[in-house]
mmCIF file of C-alpha atoms in Angstrom:
data_model
loop_
_atom_site.group_PDB
_atom_site.id
_atom_site.type_symbol
_atom_site.label_atom_id
_atom_site.label_comp_id
_atom_site.label_asym_id
_atom_site.label_seq_id
_atom_site.Cartn_x
_atom_site.Cartn_y
_atom_site.Cartn_z
ATOM 1 C CA UNK A 1 100.989 110.003 59.398
ATOM 2 C CA UNK A 2 103.467 111.318 61.978
ATOM 3 C CA UNK A 3 104.950 108.714 64.263
ATOM 4 C CA UNK A 4 105.714 108.772 67.960
ATOM 5 C CA UNK A 5 108.106 111.609 68.762
ATOM 6 C CA UNK A 6 110.609 111.531 71.593
ATOM 7 C CA UNK A 7 113.183 113.981 72.877
ATOM 8 C CA UNK A 8 115.966 114.251 73.562
ATOM 9 C CA UNK A 9 117.508 111.432 71.512
ATOM 10 C CA UNK A 10 120.587 111.265 73.715
ATOM 11 C CA UNK A 11 121.348 112.375 77.265
ATOM 12 C CA UNK A 12 124.451 112.043 79.401
ATOM 13 C CA UNK A 13 124.260 112.862 83.095
ATOM 14 C CA UNK A 14 126.142 112.094 86.269
ATOM 15 C CA UNK A 15 124.712 109.847 88.960
ATOM 16 C CA UNK A 16 122.410 111.558 91.428
ATOM 17 C CA UNK A 17 121.380 114.119 88.814
ATOM 18 C CA UNK A 18 117.825 114.417 87.492
ATOM 19 C CA UNK A 19 116.644 113.879 83.937
ATOM 20 C CA UNK A 20 113.357 114.098 82.053
ATOM 21 C CA UNK A 21 112.205 112.576 78.796
ATOM 22 C CA UNK A 22 109.332 113.753 76.648
ATOM 23 C CA UNK A 23 106.988 111.788 74.380
ATOM 24 C CA UNK A 24 104.356 112.902 71.900
ATOM 25 C CA UNK A 25 102.212 109.927 70.799
ATOM 26 C CA UNK A 26 100.424 109.445 67.505
ATOM 27 C CA UNK A 27 97.432 111.767 67.315
ATOM 28 C CA UNK A 28 94.287 110.157 68.690
ATOM 29 C CA UNK A 29 96.024 107.255 70.412
ATOM 30 C CA UNK A 30 94.502 106.711 73.832
ATOM 31 C CA UNK A 31 97.155 104.398 75.265
ATOM 32 C CA UNK A 32 100.745 105.422 75.970
ATOM 33 C CA UNK A 33 103.583 103.247 77.248
ATOM 34 C CA UNK A 34 107.067 103.865 78.581
ATOM 35 C CA UNK A 35 109.630 101.065 78.284
ATOM 36 C CA UNK A 36 113.187 100.700 79.521
ATOM 37 C CA UNK A 37 115.614 98.756 77.325
ATOM 38 C CA UNK A 38 118.951 97.812 78.830
ATOM 39 C CA UNK A 39 121.690 96.874 76.369
ATOM 40 C CA UNK A 40 121.294 93.323 75.112
ATOM 41 C CA UNK A 41 117.786 92.862 76.488
ATOM 42 C CA UNK A 42 114.267 93.335 75.210
ATOM 43 C CA UNK A 43 112.213 96.359 76.250
ATOM 44 C CA UNK A 44 110.617 96.207 79.706
ATOM 45 C CA UNK A 45 107.362 98.020 80.408
ATOM 46 C CA UNK A 46 107.636 100.719 83.057
ATOM 47 C CA UNK A 47 104.213 102.341 82.924
ATOM 48 C CA UNK A 48 101.045 102.311 80.831
ATOM 49 C CA UNK A 49 98.543 105.181 80.558
ATOM 50 C CA UNK A 50 95.007 104.992 79.220
ATOM 51 C CA UNK A 51 94.163 108.602 78.341
ATOM 52 C CA UNK A 52 95.518 110.430 81.407
ATOM 53 C CA UNK A 53 95.043 107.599 83.899
ATOM 54 C CA UNK A 54 97.639 105.026 84.950
ATOM 55 C CA UNK A 55 96.700 101.437 84.040
ATOM 56 C CA UNK A 56 99.875 99.632 85.076
ATOM 57 C CA UNK A 57 102.929 100.981 86.885
ATOM 58 C CA UNK A 58 103.865 97.786 88.692
ATOM 59 C CA UNK A 59 107.410 97.780 87.281
ATOM 60 C CA UNK A 60 108.131 101.471 87.764
ATOM 61 C CA UNK A 61 110.744 102.115 90.504
ATOM 62 C CA UNK A 62 108.605 104.693 92.215
ATOM 63 C CA UNK A 63 111.282 105.833 94.625
ATOM 64 C CA UNK A 64 113.109 107.521 91.751
ATOM 65 C CA UNK A 65 110.972 107.313 88.619
ATOM 66 C CA UNK A 66 107.809 109.296 87.943
ATOM 67 C CA UNK A 67 105.664 109.806 84.891
ATOM 68 C CA UNK A 68 102.697 111.902 83.970
ATOM 69 C CA UNK A 69 100.416 112.335 81.005
ATOM 70 C CA UNK A 70 98.628 115.598 81.438
ATOM 71 C CA UNK A 71 95.543 116.161 79.270
ATOM 72 C CA UNK A 72 95.884 112.632 77.930
ATOM 73 C CA UNK A 73 98.287 113.544 75.141
ATOM 74 C CA UNK A 74 102.015 114.213 75.751
ATOM 75 C CA UNK A 75 103.883 112.443 78.505
ATOM 76 C CA UNK A 76 107.055 112.973 80.508
ATOM 77 C CA UNK A 77 109.155 110.405 82.348
ATOM 78 C CA UNK A 78 111.474 111.666 85.073
ATOM 79 C CA UNK A 79 114.307 110.041 86.984
ATOM 80 C CA UNK A 80 115.431 111.691 90.218
ATOM 81 C CA UNK A 81 118.086 110.887 91.320
ATOM 82 C CA UNK A 82 119.654 108.782 88.574
ATOM 83 C CA UNK A 83 121.764 105.703 89.293
ATOM 84 C CA UNK A 84 124.374 104.014 87.122
ATOM 85 C CA UNK A 85 121.995 101.120 86.443
ATOM 86 C CA UNK A 86 119.490 103.507 84.862
ATOM 87 C CA UNK A 87 121.692 103.701 81.770
ATOM 88 C CA UNK A 88 119.401 102.409 79.037
ATOM 89 C CA UNK A 89 117.230 103.383 76.090
ATOM 90 C CA UNK A 90 113.836 104.715 77.140
ATOM 91 C CA UNK A 91 111.175 103.953 74.568
ATOM 92 C CA UNK A 92 107.753 105.497 74.292
ATOM 93 C CA UNK A 93 104.953 103.729 72.435
ATOM 94 C CA UNK A 94 101.306 104.446 71.739
ATOM 95 C CA UNK A 95 98.336 102.414 70.572
ATOM 96 C CA UNK A 96 94.789 103.308 69.569
ATOM 97 C CA UNK A 97 93.193 101.737 72.649
ATOM 98 C CA UNK A 98 90.163 100.652 70.654
ATOM 99 C CA UNK A 99 87.767 98.062 72.039
ATOM 100 C CA UNK A 100 87.883 94.868 70.007
ATOM 101 C CA UNK A 101 91.036 95.758 68.122
ATOM 102 C CA UNK A 102 94.428 94.165 68.514
ATOM 103 C CA UNK A 103 95.884 97.565 69.366
ATOM 104 C CA UNK A 104 99.245 97.482 67.632
ATOM 105 C CA UNK A 105 101.850 99.459 69.509
ATOM 106 C CA UNK A 106 103.822 102.074 67.603
ATOM 107 C CA UNK A 107 107.216 102.895 69.061
ATOM 108 C CA UNK A 108 109.252 106.060 69.001
ATOM 109 C CA UNK A 109 113.017 106.086 68.325
ATOM 110 C CA UNK A 110 113.882 106.180 72.032
ATOM 111 C CA UNK A 111 116.126 108.278 74.252
ATOM 112 C CA UNK A 112 119.532 106.819 75.036
ATOM 113 C CA UNK A 113 120.504 107.716 78.622
ATOM 114 C CA UNK A 114 124.047 107.333 79.887
ATOM 115 C CA UNK A 115 124.632 107.798 83.617
ATOM 116 C CA UNK A 116 128.283 108.387 84.574
ATOM 117 C CA UNK B 1 108.850 86.719 82.176
ATOM 118 C CA UNK B 2 108.570 86.114 78.463
ATOM 119 C CA UNK B 3 106.560 83.011 77.581
ATOM 120 C CA UNK B 4 108.542 82.302 74.418
ATOM 121 C CA UNK B 5 111.879 80.725 73.534
ATOM 122 C CA UNK B 6 113.870 81.852 70.499
ATOM 123 C CA UNK B 7 117.383 81.164 69.219
ATOM 124 C CA UNK B 8 119.835 83.877 70.160
ATOM 125 C CA UNK B 9 121.040 84.504 66.624
ATOM 126 C CA UNK B 10 120.660 83.404 63.022
ATOM 127 C CA UNK B 11 122.287 84.190 59.700
ATOM 128 C CA UNK B 12 120.606 84.344 56.318
ATOM 129 C CA UNK B 13 121.914 84.997 52.813
ATOM 130 C CA UNK B 14 120.479 88.012 51.017
ATOM 131 C CA UNK B 15 117.621 87.035 48.712
ATOM 132 C CA UNK B 16 116.930 83.773 50.514
ATOM 133 C CA UNK B 17 114.054 83.053 52.852
ATOM 134 C CA UNK B 18 114.665 83.671 56.544
ATOM 135 C CA UNK B 19 112.807 81.268 58.840
ATOM 136 C CA UNK B 20 112.733 82.354 62.461
ATOM 137 C CA UNK B 21 111.406 79.775 64.946
ATOM 138 C CA UNK B 22 109.655 80.422 68.231
ATOM 139 C CA UNK B 23 108.515 78.028 70.941
ATOM 140 C CA UNK B 24 105.520 78.932 73.095
ATOM 141 C CA UNK B 25 104.511 75.617 74.620
ATOM 142 C CA UNK B 26 102.470 77.194 77.458
ATOM 143 C CA UNK B 27 100.348 79.421 75.217
ATOM 144 C CA UNK B 28 96.734 79.788 76.345
ATOM 145 C CA UNK B 29 93.704 79.489 74.126
ATOM 146 C CA UNK B 30 93.042 83.233 74.141
ATOM 147 C CA UNK B 31 96.633 84.282 73.456
ATOM 148 C CA UNK B 32 97.845 85.449 70.081
ATOM 149 C CA UNK B 33 101.360 85.147 68.684
ATOM 150 C CA UNK B 34 102.867 88.516 67.790
ATOM 151 C CA UNK B 35 106.107 89.337 66.043
ATOM 152 C CA UNK B 36 107.959 92.632 66.325
ATOM 153 C CA UNK B 37 111.398 93.534 65.052
ATOM 154 C CA UNK B 38 113.901 96.144 66.166
ATOM 155 C CA UNK B 39 116.403 97.548 63.727
ATOM 156 C CA UNK B 40 119.529 99.006 65.292
ATOM 157 C CA UNK B 41 118.924 102.375 67.018
ATOM 158 C CA UNK B 42 115.194 102.271 66.320
ATOM 159 C CA UNK B 43 112.128 101.333 68.336
ATOM 160 C CA UNK B 44 110.431 97.975 67.792
ATOM 161 C CA UNK B 45 108.145 97.660 64.773
ATOM 162 C CA UNK B 46 105.084 95.437 64.478
ATOM 163 C CA UNK B 47 105.333 92.731 61.806
ATOM 164 C CA UNK B 48 102.428 90.318 62.055
ATOM 165 C CA UNK B 49 100.219 88.410 64.474
ATOM 166 C CA UNK B 50 98.019 85.321 64.446
ATOM 167 C CA UNK B 51 95.852 83.096 66.604
ATOM 168 C CA UNK B 52 95.828 79.680 64.972
ATOM 169 C CA UNK B 53 95.653 80.144 61.228
ATOM 170 C CA UNK B 54 98.632 80.971 59.073
ATOM 171 C CA UNK B 55 98.852 84.658 58.246
ATOM 172 C CA UNK B 56 100.567 86.638 55.511
ATOM 173 C CA UNK B 57 101.032 90.337 54.935
ATOM 174 C CA UNK B 58 103.337 92.509 52.886
ATOM 175 C CA UNK B 59 106.208 92.005 55.300
ATOM 176 C CA UNK B 60 106.139 88.351 56.276
ATOM 177 C CA UNK B 61 104.273 85.096 56.760
ATOM 178 C CA UNK B 62 103.460 83.481 60.084
ATOM 179 C CA UNK B 63 103.093 79.721 60.321
ATOM 180 C CA UNK B 64 101.574 78.413 63.572
ATOM 181 C CA UNK B 65 101.617 74.682 64.307
ATOM 182 C CA UNK B 66 98.318 72.920 64.797
ATOM 183 C CA UNK B 67 98.902 72.482 68.534
ATOM 184 C CA UNK B 68 99.924 76.188 68.696
ATOM 185 C CA UNK B 69 103.023 75.353 70.723
ATOM 186 C CA UNK B 70 105.399 76.809 68.175
ATOM 187 C CA UNK B 71 105.489 79.135 65.201
ATOM 188 C CA UNK B 72 107.781 80.312 62.437
ATOM 189 C CA UNK B 73 108.141 83.792 61.003
ATOM 190 C CA UNK B 74 109.124 83.712 57.358
ATOM 191 C CA UNK B 75 110.721 86.610 55.486
ATOM 192 C CA UNK B 76 110.429 85.278 51.907
ATOM 193 C CA UNK B 77 113.276 87.244 50.317
ATOM 194 C CA UNK B 78 115.513 88.685 53.004
ATOM 195 C CA UNK B 79 117.377 91.927 52.296
ATOM 196 C CA UNK B 80 120.182 93.636 54.179
ATOM 197 C CA UNK B 81 117.574 95.987 55.664
ATOM 198 C CA UNK B 82 115.945 93.010 57.399
ATOM 199 C CA UNK B 83 118.953 92.718 59.715
ATOM 200 C CA UNK B 84 117.389 93.251 63.146
ATOM 201 C CA UNK B 85 116.386 91.623 66.413
ATOM 202 C CA UNK B 86 113.102 89.746 66.003
ATOM 203 C CA UNK B 87 110.832 89.300 69.010
ATOM 204 C CA UNK B 88 108.164 86.620 69.307
ATOM 205 C CA UNK B 89 105.556 87.527 71.926
ATOM 206 C CA UNK B 90 102.365 85.873 73.119
ATOM 207 C CA UNK B 91 99.673 88.149 74.416
ATOM 208 C CA UNK B 92 95.987 88.356 75.036
ATOM 209 C CA UNK B 93 94.433 90.700 72.494
ATOM 210 C CA UNK B 94 92.135 92.749 74.657
ATOM 211 C CA UNK B 95 91.473 96.424 75.029
ATOM 212 C CA UNK B 96 91.814 98.023 78.404
ATOM 213 C CA UNK B 97 93.824 96.930 81.392
ATOM 214 C CA UNK B 98 97.290 95.452 81.320
ATOM 215 C CA UNK B 99 96.413 91.934 80.186
ATOM 216 C CA UNK B 100 97.401 92.565 76.610
ATOM 217 C CA UNK B 101 100.755 94.172 77.384
ATOM 218 C CA UNK B 102 103.808 93.127 75.415
ATOM 219 C CA UNK B 103 106.429 91.157 77.343
ATOM 220 C CA UNK B 104 109.649 91.077 75.361
ATOM 221 C CA UNK B 105 112.315 88.406 75.668
ATOM 222 C CA UNK B 106 115.781 88.789 74.191
ATOM 223 C CA UNK B 107 114.646 87.873 70.688
ATOM 224 C CA UNK B 108 116.640 86.492 67.767
ATOM 225 C CA UNK B 109 119.320 88.613 66.163
ATOM 226 C CA UNK B 110 118.995 88.005 62.420
ATOM 227 C CA UNK B 111 121.982 88.943 60.301
ATOM 228 C CA UNK B 112 121.354 89.069 56.562
ATOM 229 C CA UNK B 113 124.627 88.748 54.690
ATOM 230 C CA UNK B 114 125.435 89.703 51.064
#
């Protein structure tokens, strides 16, 4: 079974530039998550999609971050403009989204962003 | 904020059991205890979860105290590949909405040494 795919794996940009990350979840998984992981900390949820609708984006800095999940499959996360403090690993995860199940989350390898 | 407390780091000798403690004194009756681990440069990986009974799978065992205020993850025969950050998380196991979202703390960095 293919896992969660993310690209690119690494990205270096200068502050005030824009950047986009792509995620392809496990086939059939209804729920998709984007997390931000700053060095030395645990992952922090940015946004959760159920199919193509947003369930929770309370921790997404909406002035600069945006995300979409068109057609309820792939997703992109964009930062515009980037700040130094956005340097982090951006993790995508998916889960089946099945009623009654414990809905284990499967994580991709992440995209390491460095903002100079 | 994370509802769990874990030691920052632990060491374990290869081949020995690794016992990772977690305190969750404010756990609610409908919250499960979940464990994930994150190997360097990888995304977190699910290990095991439980409500109140002890659980075992091919990766680990989970021992939850009777009052459910603490738990221990046991890796019975640790290998070098078990070196990782281990996260203990309490969450409501529901489908739909954000109630069951994972809230990660800083976890315990386990170093398995030869």
